[in-house]
Structures are given as C-alpha cells and as structure tokens.
PDB file of C-alpha atoms and ligand atoms in Angstrom:
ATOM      1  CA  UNK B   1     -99.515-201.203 -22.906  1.00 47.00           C
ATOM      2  CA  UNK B   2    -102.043-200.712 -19.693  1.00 47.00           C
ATOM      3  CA  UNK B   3    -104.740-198.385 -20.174  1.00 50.00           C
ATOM      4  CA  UNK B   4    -105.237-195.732 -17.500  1.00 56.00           C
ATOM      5  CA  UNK B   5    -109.093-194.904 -18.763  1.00 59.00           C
ATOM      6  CA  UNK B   6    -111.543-197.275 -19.454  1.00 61.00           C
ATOM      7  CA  UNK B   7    -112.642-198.247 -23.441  1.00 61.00           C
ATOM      8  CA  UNK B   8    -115.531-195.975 -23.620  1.00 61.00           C
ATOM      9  CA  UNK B   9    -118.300-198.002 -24.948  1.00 63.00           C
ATOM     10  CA  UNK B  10    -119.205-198.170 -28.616  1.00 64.00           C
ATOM     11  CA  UNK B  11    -121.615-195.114 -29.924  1.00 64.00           C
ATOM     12  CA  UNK B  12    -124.765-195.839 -30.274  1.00 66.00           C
ATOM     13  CA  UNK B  13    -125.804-196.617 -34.154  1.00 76.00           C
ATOM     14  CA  UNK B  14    -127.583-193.443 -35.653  1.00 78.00           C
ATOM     15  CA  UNK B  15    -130.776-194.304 -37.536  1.00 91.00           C
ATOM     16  CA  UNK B  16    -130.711-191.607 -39.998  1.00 95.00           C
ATOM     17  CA  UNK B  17    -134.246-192.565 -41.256  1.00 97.00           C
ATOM     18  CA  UNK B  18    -137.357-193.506 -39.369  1.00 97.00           C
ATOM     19  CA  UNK B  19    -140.206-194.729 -40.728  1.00 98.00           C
ATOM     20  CA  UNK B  20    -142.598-195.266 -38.070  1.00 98.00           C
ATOM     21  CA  UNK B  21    -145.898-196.955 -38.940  1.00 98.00           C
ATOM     22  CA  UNK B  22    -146.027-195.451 -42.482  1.00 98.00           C
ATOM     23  CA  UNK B  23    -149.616-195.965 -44.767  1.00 98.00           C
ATOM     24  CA  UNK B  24    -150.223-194.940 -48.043  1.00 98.00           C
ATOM     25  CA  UNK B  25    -152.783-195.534 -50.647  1.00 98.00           C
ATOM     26  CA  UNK B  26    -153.603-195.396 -54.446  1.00 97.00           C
ATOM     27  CA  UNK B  27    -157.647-194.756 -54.476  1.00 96.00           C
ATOM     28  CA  UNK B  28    -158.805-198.073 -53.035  1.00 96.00           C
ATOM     29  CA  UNK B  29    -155.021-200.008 -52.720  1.00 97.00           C
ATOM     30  CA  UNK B  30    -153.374-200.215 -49.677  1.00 98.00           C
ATOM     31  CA  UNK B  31    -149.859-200.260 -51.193  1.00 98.00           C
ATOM     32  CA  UNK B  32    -148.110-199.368 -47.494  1.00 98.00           C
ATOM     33  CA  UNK B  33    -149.166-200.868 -44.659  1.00 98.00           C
ATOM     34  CA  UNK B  34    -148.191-200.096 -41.394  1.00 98.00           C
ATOM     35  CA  UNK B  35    -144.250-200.255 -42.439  1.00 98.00           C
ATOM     36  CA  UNK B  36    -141.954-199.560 -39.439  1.00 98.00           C
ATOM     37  CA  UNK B  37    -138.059-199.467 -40.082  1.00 98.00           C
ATOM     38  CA  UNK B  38    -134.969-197.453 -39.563  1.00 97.00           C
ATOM     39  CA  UNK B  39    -131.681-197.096 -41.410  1.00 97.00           C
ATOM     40  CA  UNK B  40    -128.396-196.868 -40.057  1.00 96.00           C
ATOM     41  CA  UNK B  41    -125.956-194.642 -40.571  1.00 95.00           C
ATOM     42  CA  UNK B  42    -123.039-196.470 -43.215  1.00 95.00           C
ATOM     43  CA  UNK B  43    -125.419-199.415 -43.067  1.00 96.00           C
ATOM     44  CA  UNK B  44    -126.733-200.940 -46.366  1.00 98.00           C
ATOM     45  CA  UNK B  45    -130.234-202.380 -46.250  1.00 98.00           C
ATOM     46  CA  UNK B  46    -131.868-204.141 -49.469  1.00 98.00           C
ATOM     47  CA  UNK B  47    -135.218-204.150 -50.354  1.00 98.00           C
ATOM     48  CA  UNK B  48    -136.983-207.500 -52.247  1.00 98.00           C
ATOM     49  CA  UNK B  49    -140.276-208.711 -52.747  1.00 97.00           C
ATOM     50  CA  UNK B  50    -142.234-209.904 -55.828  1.00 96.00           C
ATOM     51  CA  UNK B  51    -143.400-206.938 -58.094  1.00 96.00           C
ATOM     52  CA  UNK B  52    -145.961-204.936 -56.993  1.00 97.00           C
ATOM     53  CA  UNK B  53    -145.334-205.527 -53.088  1.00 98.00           C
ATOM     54  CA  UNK B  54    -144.791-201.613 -52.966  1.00 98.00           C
ATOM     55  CA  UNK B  55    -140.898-202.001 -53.295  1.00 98.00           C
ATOM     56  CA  UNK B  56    -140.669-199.043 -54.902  1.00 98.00           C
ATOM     57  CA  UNK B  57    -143.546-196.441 -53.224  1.00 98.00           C
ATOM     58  CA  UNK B  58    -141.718-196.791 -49.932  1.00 98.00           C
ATOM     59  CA  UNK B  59    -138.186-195.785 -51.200  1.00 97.00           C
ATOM     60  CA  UNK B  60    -140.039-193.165 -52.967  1.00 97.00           C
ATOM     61  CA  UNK B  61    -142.066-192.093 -49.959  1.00 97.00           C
ATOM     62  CA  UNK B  62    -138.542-191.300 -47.972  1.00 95.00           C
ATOM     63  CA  UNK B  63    -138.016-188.505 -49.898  1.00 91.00           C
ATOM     64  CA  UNK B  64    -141.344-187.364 -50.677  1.00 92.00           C
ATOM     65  CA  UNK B  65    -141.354-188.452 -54.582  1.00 94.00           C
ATOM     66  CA  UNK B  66    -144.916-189.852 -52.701  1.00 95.00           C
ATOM     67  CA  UNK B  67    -146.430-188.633 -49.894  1.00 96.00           C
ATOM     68  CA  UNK B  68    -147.450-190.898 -46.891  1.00 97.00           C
ATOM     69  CA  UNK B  69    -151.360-190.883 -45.766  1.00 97.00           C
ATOM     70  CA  UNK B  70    -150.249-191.549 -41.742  1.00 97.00           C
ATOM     71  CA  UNK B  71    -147.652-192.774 -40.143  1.00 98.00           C
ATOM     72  CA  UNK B  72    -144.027-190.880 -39.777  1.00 97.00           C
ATOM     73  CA  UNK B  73    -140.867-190.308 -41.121  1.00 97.00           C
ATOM     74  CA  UNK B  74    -138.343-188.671 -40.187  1.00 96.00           C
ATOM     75  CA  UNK B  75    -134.276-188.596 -41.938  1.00 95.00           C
ATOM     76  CA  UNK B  76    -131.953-187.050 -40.007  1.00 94.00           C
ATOM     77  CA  UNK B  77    -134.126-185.143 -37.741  1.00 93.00           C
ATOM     78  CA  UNK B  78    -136.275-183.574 -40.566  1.00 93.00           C
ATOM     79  CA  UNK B  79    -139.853-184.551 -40.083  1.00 94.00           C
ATOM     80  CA  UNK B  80    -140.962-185.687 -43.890  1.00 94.00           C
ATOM     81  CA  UNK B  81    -144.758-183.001 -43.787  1.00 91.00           C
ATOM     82  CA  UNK B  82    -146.093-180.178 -45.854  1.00 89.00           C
ATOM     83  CA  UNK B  83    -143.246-178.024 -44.661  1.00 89.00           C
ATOM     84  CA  UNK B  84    -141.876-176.591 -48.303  1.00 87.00           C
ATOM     85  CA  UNK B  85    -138.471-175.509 -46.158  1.00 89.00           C
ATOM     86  CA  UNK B  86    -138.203-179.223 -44.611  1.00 89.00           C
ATOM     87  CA  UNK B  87    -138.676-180.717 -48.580  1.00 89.00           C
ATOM     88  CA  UNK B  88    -136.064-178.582 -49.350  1.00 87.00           C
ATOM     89  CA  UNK B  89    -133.575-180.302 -46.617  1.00 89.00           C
ATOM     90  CA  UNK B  90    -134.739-183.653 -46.917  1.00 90.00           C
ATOM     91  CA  UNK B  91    -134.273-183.349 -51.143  1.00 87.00           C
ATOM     92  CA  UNK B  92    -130.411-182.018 -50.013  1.00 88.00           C
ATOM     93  CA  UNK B  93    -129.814-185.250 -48.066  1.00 93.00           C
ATOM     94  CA  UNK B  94    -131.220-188.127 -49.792  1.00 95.00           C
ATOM     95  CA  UNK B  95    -130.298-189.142 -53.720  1.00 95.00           C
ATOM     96  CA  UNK B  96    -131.826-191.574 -55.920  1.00 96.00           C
ATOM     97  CA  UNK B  97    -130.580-193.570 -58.323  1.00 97.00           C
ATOM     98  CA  UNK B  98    -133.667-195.120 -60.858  1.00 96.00           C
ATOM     99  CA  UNK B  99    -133.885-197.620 -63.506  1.00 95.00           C
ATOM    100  CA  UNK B 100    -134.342-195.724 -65.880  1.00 94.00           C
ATOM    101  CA  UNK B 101    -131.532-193.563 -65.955  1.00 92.00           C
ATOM    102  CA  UNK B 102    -132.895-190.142 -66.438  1.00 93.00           C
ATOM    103  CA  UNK B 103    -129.886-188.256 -67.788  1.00 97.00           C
ATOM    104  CA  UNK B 104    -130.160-185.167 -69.525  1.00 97.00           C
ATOM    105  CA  UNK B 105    -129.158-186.450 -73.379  1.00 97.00           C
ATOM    106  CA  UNK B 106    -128.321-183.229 -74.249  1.00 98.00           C
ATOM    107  CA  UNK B 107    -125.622-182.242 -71.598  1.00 98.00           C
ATOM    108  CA  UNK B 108    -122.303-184.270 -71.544  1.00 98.00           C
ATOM    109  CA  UNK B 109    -121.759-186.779 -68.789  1.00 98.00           C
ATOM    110  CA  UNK B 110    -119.492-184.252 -66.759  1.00 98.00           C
ATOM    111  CA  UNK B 111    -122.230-181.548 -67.444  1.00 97.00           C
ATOM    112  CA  UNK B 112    -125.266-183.697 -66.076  1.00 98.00           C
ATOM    113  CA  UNK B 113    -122.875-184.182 -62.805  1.00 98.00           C
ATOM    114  CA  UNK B 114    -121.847-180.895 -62.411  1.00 97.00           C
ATOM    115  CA  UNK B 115    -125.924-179.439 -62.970  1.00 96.00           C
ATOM    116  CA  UNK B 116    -127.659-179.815 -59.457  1.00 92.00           C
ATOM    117  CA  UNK B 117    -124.349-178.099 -57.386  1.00 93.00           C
ATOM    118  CA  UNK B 118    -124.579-175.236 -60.295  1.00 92.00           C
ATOM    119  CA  UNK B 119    -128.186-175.096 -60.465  1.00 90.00           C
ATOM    120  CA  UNK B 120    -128.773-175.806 -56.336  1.00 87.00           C
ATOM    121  CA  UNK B 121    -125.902-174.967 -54.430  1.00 87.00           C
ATOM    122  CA  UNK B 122    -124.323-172.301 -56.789  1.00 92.00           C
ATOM    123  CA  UNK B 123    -120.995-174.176 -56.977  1.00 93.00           C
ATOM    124  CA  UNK B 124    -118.856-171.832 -59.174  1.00 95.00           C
ATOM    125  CA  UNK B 125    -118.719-173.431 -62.355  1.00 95.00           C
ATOM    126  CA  UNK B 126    -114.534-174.298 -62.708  1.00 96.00           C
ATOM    127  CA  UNK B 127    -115.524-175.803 -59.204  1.00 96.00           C
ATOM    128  CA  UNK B 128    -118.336-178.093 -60.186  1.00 96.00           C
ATOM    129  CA  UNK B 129    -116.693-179.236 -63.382  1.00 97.00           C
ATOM    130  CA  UNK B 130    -113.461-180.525 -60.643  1.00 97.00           C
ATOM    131  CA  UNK B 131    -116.018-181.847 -58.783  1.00 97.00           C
ATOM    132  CA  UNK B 132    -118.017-183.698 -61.273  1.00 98.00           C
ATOM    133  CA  UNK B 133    -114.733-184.783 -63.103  1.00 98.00           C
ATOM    134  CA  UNK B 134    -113.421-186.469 -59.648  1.00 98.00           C
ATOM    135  CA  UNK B 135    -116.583-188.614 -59.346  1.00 98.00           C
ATOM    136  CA  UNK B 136    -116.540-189.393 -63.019  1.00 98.00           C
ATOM    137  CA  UNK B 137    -113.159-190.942 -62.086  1.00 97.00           C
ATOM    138  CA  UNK B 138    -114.593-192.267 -59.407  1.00 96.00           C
ATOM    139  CA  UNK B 139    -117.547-194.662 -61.498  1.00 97.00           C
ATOM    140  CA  UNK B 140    -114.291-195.175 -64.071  1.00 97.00           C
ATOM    141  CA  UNK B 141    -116.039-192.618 -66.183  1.00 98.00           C
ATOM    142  CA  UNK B 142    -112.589-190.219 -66.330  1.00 97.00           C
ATOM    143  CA  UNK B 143    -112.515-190.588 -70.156  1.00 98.00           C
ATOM    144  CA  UNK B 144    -115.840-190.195 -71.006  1.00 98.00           C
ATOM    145  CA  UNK B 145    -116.871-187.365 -69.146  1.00 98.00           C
ATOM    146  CA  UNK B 146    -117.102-185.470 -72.592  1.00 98.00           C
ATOM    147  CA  UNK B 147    -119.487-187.822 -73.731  1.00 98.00           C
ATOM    148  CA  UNK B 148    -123.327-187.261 -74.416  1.00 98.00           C
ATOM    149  CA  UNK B 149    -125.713-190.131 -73.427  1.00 98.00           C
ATOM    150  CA  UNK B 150    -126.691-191.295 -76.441  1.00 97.00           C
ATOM    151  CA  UNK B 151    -122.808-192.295 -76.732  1.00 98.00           C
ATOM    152  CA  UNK B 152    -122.731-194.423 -73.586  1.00 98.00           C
ATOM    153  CA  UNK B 153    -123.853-197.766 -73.201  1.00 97.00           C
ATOM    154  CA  UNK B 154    -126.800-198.558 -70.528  1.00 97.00           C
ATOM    155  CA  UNK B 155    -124.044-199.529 -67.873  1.00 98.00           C
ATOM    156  CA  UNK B 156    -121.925-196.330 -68.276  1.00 98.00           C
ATOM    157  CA  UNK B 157    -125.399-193.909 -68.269  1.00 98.00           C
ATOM    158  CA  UNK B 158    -126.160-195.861 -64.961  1.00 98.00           C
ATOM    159  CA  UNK B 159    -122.856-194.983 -63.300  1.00 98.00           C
ATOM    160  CA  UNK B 160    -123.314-191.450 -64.755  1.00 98.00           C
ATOM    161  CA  UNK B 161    -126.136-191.380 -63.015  1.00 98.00           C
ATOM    162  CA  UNK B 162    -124.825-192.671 -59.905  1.00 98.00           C
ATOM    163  CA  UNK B 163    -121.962-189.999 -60.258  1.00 98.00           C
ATOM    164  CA  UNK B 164    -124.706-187.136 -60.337  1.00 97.00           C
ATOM    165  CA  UNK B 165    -126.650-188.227 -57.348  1.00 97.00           C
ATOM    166  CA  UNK B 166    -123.177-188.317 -55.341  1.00 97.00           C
ATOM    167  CA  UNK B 167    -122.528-184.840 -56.643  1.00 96.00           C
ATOM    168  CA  UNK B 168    -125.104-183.575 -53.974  1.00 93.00           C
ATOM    169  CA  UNK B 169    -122.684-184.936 -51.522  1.00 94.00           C
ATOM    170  CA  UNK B 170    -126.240-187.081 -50.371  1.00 96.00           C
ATOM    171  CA  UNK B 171    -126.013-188.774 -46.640  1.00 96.00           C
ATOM    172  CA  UNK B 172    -128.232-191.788 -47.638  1.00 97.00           C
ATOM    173  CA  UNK B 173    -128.573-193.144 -51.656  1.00 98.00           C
ATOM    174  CA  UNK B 174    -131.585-195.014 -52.801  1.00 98.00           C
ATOM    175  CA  UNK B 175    -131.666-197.110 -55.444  1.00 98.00           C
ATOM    176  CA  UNK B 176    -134.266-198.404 -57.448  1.00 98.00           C
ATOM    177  CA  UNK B 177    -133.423-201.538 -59.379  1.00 98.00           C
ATOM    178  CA  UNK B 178    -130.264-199.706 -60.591  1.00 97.00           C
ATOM    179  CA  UNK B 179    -129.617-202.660 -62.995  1.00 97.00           C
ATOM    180  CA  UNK B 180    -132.903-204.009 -63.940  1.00 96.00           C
ATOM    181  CA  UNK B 181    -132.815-202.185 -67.719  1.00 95.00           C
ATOM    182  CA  UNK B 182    -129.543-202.932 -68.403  1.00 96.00           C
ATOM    183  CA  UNK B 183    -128.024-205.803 -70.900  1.00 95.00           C
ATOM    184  CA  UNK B 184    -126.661-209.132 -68.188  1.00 94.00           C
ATOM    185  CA  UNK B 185    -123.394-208.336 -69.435  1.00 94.00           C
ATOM    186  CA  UNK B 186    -123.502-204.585 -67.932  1.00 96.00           C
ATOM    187  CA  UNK B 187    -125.221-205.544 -64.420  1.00 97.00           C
ATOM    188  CA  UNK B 188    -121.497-206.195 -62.588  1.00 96.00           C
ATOM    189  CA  UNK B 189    -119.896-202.874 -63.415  1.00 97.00           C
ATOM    190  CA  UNK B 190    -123.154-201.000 -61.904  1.00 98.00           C
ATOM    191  CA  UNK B 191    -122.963-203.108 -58.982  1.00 98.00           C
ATOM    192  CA  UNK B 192    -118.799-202.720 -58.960  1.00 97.00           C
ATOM    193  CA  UNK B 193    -119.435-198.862 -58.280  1.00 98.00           C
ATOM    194  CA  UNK B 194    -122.322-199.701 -55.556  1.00 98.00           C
ATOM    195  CA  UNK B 195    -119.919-202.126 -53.522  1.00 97.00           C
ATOM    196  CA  UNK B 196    -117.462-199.470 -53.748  1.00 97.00           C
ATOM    197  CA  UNK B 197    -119.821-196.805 -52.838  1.00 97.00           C
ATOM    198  CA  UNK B 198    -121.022-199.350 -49.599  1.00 97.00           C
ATOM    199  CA  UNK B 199    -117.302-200.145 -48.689  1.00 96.00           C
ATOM    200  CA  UNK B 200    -116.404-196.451 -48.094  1.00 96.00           C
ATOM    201  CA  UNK B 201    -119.417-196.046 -45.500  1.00 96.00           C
ATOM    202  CA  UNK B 202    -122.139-194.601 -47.538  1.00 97.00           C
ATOM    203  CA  UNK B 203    -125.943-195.007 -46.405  1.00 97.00           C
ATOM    204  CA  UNK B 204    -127.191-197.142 -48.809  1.00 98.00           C
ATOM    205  CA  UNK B 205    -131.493-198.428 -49.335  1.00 98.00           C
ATOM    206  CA  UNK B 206    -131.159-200.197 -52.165  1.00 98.00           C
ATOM    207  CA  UNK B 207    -134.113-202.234 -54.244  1.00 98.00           C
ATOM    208  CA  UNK B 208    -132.633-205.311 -56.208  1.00 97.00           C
ATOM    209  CA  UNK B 209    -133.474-208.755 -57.653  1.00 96.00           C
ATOM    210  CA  UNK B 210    -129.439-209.343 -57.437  1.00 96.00           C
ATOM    211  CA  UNK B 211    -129.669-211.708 -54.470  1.00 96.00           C
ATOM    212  CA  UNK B 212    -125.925-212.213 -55.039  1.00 96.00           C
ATOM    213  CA  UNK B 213    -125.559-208.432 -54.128  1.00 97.00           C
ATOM    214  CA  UNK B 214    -128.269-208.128 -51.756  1.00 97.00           C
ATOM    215  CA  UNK B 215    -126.340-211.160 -49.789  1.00 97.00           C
ATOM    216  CA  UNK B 216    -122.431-210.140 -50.436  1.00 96.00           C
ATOM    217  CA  UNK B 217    -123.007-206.317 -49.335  1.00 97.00           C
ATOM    218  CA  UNK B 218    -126.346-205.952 -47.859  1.00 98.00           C
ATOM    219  CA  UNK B 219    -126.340-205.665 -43.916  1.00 97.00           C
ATOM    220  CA  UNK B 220    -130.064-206.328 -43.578  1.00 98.00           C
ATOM    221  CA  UNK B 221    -132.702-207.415 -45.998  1.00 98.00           C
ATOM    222  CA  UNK B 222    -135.768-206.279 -45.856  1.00 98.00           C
ATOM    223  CA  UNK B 223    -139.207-208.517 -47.587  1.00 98.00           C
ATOM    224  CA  UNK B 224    -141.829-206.523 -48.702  1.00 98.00           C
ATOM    225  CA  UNK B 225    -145.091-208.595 -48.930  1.00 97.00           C
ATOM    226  CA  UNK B 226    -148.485-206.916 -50.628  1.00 98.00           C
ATOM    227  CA  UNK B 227    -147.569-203.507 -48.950  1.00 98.00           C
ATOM    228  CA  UNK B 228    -146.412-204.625 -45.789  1.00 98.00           C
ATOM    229  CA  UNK B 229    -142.447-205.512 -43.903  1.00 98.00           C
ATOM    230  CA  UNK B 230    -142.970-209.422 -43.550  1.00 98.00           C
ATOM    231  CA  UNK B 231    -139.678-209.492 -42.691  1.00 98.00           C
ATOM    232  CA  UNK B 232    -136.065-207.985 -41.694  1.00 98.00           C
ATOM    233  CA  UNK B 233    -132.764-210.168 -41.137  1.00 98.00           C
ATOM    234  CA  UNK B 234    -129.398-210.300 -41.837  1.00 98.00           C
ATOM    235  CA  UNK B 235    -128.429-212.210 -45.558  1.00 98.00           C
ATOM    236  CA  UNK B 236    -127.031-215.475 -43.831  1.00 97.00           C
ATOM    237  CA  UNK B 237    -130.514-215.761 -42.030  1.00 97.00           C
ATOM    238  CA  UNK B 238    -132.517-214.186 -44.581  1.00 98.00           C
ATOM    239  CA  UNK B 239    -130.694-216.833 -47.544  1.00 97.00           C
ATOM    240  CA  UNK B 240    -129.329-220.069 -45.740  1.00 96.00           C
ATOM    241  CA  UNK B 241    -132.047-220.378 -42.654  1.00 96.00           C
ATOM    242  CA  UNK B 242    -135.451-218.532 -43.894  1.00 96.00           C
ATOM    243  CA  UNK B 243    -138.450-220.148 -42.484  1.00 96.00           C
ATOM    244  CA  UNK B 244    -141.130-218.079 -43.740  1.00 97.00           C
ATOM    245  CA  UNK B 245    -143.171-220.043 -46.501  1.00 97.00           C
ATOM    246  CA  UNK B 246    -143.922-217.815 -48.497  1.00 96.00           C
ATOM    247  CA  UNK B 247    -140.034-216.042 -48.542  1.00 97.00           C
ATOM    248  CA  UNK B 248    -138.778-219.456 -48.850  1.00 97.00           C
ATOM    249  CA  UNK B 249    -141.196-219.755 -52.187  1.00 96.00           C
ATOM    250  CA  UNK B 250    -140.029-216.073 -53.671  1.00 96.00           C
ATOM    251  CA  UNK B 251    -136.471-217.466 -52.781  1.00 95.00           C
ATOM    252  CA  UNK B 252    -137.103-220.434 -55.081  1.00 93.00           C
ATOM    253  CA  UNK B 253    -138.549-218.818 -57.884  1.00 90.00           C
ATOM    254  CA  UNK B 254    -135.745-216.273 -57.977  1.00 83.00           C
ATOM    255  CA  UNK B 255    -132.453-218.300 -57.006  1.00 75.00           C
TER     256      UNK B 255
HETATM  257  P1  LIG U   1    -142.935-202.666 -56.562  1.00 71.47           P
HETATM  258  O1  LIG U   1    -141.922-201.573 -56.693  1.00 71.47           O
HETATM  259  O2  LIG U   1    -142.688-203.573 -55.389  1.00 71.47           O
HETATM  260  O3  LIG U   1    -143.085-203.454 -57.820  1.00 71.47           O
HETATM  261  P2  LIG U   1    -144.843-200.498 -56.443  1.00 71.47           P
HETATM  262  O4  LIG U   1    -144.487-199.735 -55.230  1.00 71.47           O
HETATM  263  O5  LIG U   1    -144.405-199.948 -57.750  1.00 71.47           O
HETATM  264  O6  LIG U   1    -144.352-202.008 -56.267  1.00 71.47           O
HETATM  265  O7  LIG U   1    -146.400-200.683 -56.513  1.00 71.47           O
HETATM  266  C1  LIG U   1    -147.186-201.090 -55.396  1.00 71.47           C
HETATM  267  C2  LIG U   1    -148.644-201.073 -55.782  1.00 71.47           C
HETATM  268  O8  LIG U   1    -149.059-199.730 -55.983  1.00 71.47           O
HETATM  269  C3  LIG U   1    -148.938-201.786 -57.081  1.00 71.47           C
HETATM  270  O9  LIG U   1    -150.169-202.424 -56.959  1.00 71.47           O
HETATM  271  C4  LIG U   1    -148.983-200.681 -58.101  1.00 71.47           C
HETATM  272  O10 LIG U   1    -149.820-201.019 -59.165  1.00 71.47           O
HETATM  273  C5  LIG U   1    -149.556-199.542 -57.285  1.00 71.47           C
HETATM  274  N1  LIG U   1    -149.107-198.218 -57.746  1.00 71.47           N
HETATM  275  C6  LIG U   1    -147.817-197.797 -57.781  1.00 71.47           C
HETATM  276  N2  LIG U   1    -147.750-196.524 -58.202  1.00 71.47           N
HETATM  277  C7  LIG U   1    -149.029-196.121 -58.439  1.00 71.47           C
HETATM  278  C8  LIG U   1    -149.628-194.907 -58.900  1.00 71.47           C
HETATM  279  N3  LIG U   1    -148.885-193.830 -59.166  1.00 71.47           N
HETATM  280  N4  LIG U   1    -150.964-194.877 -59.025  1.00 71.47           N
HETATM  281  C9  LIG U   1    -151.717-195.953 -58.732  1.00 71.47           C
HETATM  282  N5  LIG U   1    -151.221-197.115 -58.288  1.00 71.47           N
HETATM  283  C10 LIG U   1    -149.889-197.220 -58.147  1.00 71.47           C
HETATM  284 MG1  LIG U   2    -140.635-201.106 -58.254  1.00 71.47          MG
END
C-alpha cells in the first residue's frame, strides 16, 4: 500500500502540569526549592526520596492542598493563584489518593463513590450509584459496594478510595504512598488497580517506596533531595546506571 500524503509527524506531548521554579516554606524550612517539572499527558512519573525531602508538599502543592510562596504552576492551562474560580477548576481536574484512606465510615463503599458527583456535579442520584457501581467493578469491588469501611480490609478501603477519586472523572491522579499503611500482604492488589489505571492512559504522579512499581510502570522517576529535584530519568537509568552518590546510597538502603 503507497501512501499518497505524507505521515504527519507525531503530536507534540502535552504537559498537563507545569511547575516552574516552585518555593515554599514552613516558618524557617525551605521544604521546596526551586522545583521545575512537567507532567505528560498518559505519562506516569514517580516520586522517591528519603522522608522528609518534601515528597509529599509538592504533590500537595499541585492542587493547592499547600500553597506555593513563588514560583508557578500551572495544570492544564489553569494558573494555580488566589483565584477562588481557578481552585474550583483545578480541584475538578486533579484527584488524590492518600495513605490514609479517608473514607467516610459511615456511608457504604458505593455511597462514598457516588458523594462528590452528587454533592459537586449534581449527578442524579440512580446515575451516580451506575456510575460508582461501574468503578467499584472496576477496583474488583462489585460485591462489596454495600459494604461500610469498617467491613473492608486496608487493601479494599484503598481501592475504594481509588474508585472515588476516579468518580470525578480526574485528568491527572496523585498518589501519596497509596500502600504505605497497609499489611505486605495487601500492597499488590492496590498496586494491581494502579497498573491498570496507568495501562489505560491515565495521568498518573505517584509517591512510592515500591521501587518494583516505580521501575515496572513508572515512565520517569523523579529524586527529591532536602526540598529540591536532584534528579529526573527514566527507571532503567534511574535503577541499573545511577551515578549520583547519594541516589546510589538511598538505592542501597531501600533495595
Ligand atoms: P516527605 O513527604 O518527603 O516525607 P514532607 O513534604 O512531608 O516530606 O515534608 C517536608 C518537610 O516539611 C519536612 O521537614 C516536614 O517536617 C516539613 N513539613 C511538612 N508539612 C509541614 C507543616 N504542615 N508544617 C510545618 N512543617 C511541615
Ligand atoms: Mg510524605
């Protein structure tokens, strides 16, 4: 088969967040500094660093959980400022998943999925129930869905969770050591629904100390040193040819 026209050349990749230079501090500790990055659209980056790096304040300071003393960012075109109306958009667009699961305990799984469209969106409520009852299925929750949290183990409260942050129909998830409170035996199923989740093309910032996961699905790994990016690179460089020091000596004390 000849081809009259030309293959027109690939698109260029979307970054659907900038961060551009971003600062922040807690009274006298410079927790961000100077962090310049951008996300992909349908790529999945992973965040590591040893505790207290500021891991966490930067995936919280992309959708304004903390607010950012200078620098920029921007997620999908919305400028993150004061602007109540741009909050509003930004909150829309970007879902979190914590540790700590945060469920409602006393709404049913299907309920705590089906809230934020009710609540936010006013999805008609035979509408969100469907809704929330397809992504339930979707985290192999189907039979459960009837369930409060106190009758769900750590694992099934996390993809719960998970469940309710898709319900928002999100463009980019972050997660915050999804799997860090839950028993070893519990970790795979929670990182089952995030492969899943990564293989059909969602955004995905995710903060681990699963360097199995990081390196299987991650795209891009990002090191966060005392506040600052030391480093961004693919897995196979990041693992199998790091030559930073001191990311080779976090490697060894967590592999
Ligand atoms: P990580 O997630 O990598 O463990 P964090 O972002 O939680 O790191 O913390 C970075 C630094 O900021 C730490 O020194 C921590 O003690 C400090 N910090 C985090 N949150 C607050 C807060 N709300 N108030 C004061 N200091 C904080
Ligand atoms: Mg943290």
């Amino acid at each position: 088969m000849s081809h009259v026209h030309p293959v027109p050349p690939a698109a260029p990749r979307r970054p659907l967040i900038l961060a551009e230079g971003v600062n922040k501090h807690f009274g006298a500790a410079h927790v961000l500094r100077d962090v310049s990055t951008r996300f992909f659209e349908g790529e999945v980056a992973v965040i590591v660093g040893a505790s207290g790096s500021g891991k966490s304040t930067f995936l919280r300071t992309l959708n304004r959980l903390e607010k950012h003393d200078s620098g920029r960012i921007v997620v999908d075109g919305i400028e993150l400022n004061d602007s109540v109306r741009n909050l509003d958009a930004i909150r829309r667009e970007v879902g979190m998943v914590f540790q700590q699961f945060n469920l409602f305990p006393h709404l049913t799984a299907l309920e705590n999925v089906a809230l934020a469209p009710r609540r936010v969106r006013r999805t008609p409520r035979a509408e969100a129930r469907r809704a929330a009852l397809e992504l339930l299925t979707r985290v192999g929750l189907a039979d459960h869905a009837h369930k409060h949290p106190f009758q769900l183990s750590g694992g099934q409260q996390q993809r719960v969770a998970i469940a309710r942050s898709l319900a928002m129909n999100p463009k980019v998830l972050l997660f915050d050591e999804p799997t860090s409170a839950l028993d070893p035996e519990m970790i795979n199923e929670v990182l089952d629904v995030m492969k899943d989740l990564a293989r059909s093309g969602m955004t995905m910032v995710v903060v681990t100390h699963e360097m199995r996961f990081a390196r299987e699905v991650g795209d891009r790994i990002l090191f966060f040193d005392h506040g600052a990016l030391l480093q961004e690179a693919p897995p196979d460089a990041f693992f199998d040819r790091q030559e930073n020091d001191r990311i080779r000596a976090f490697l060894g004390q967590i592999l």
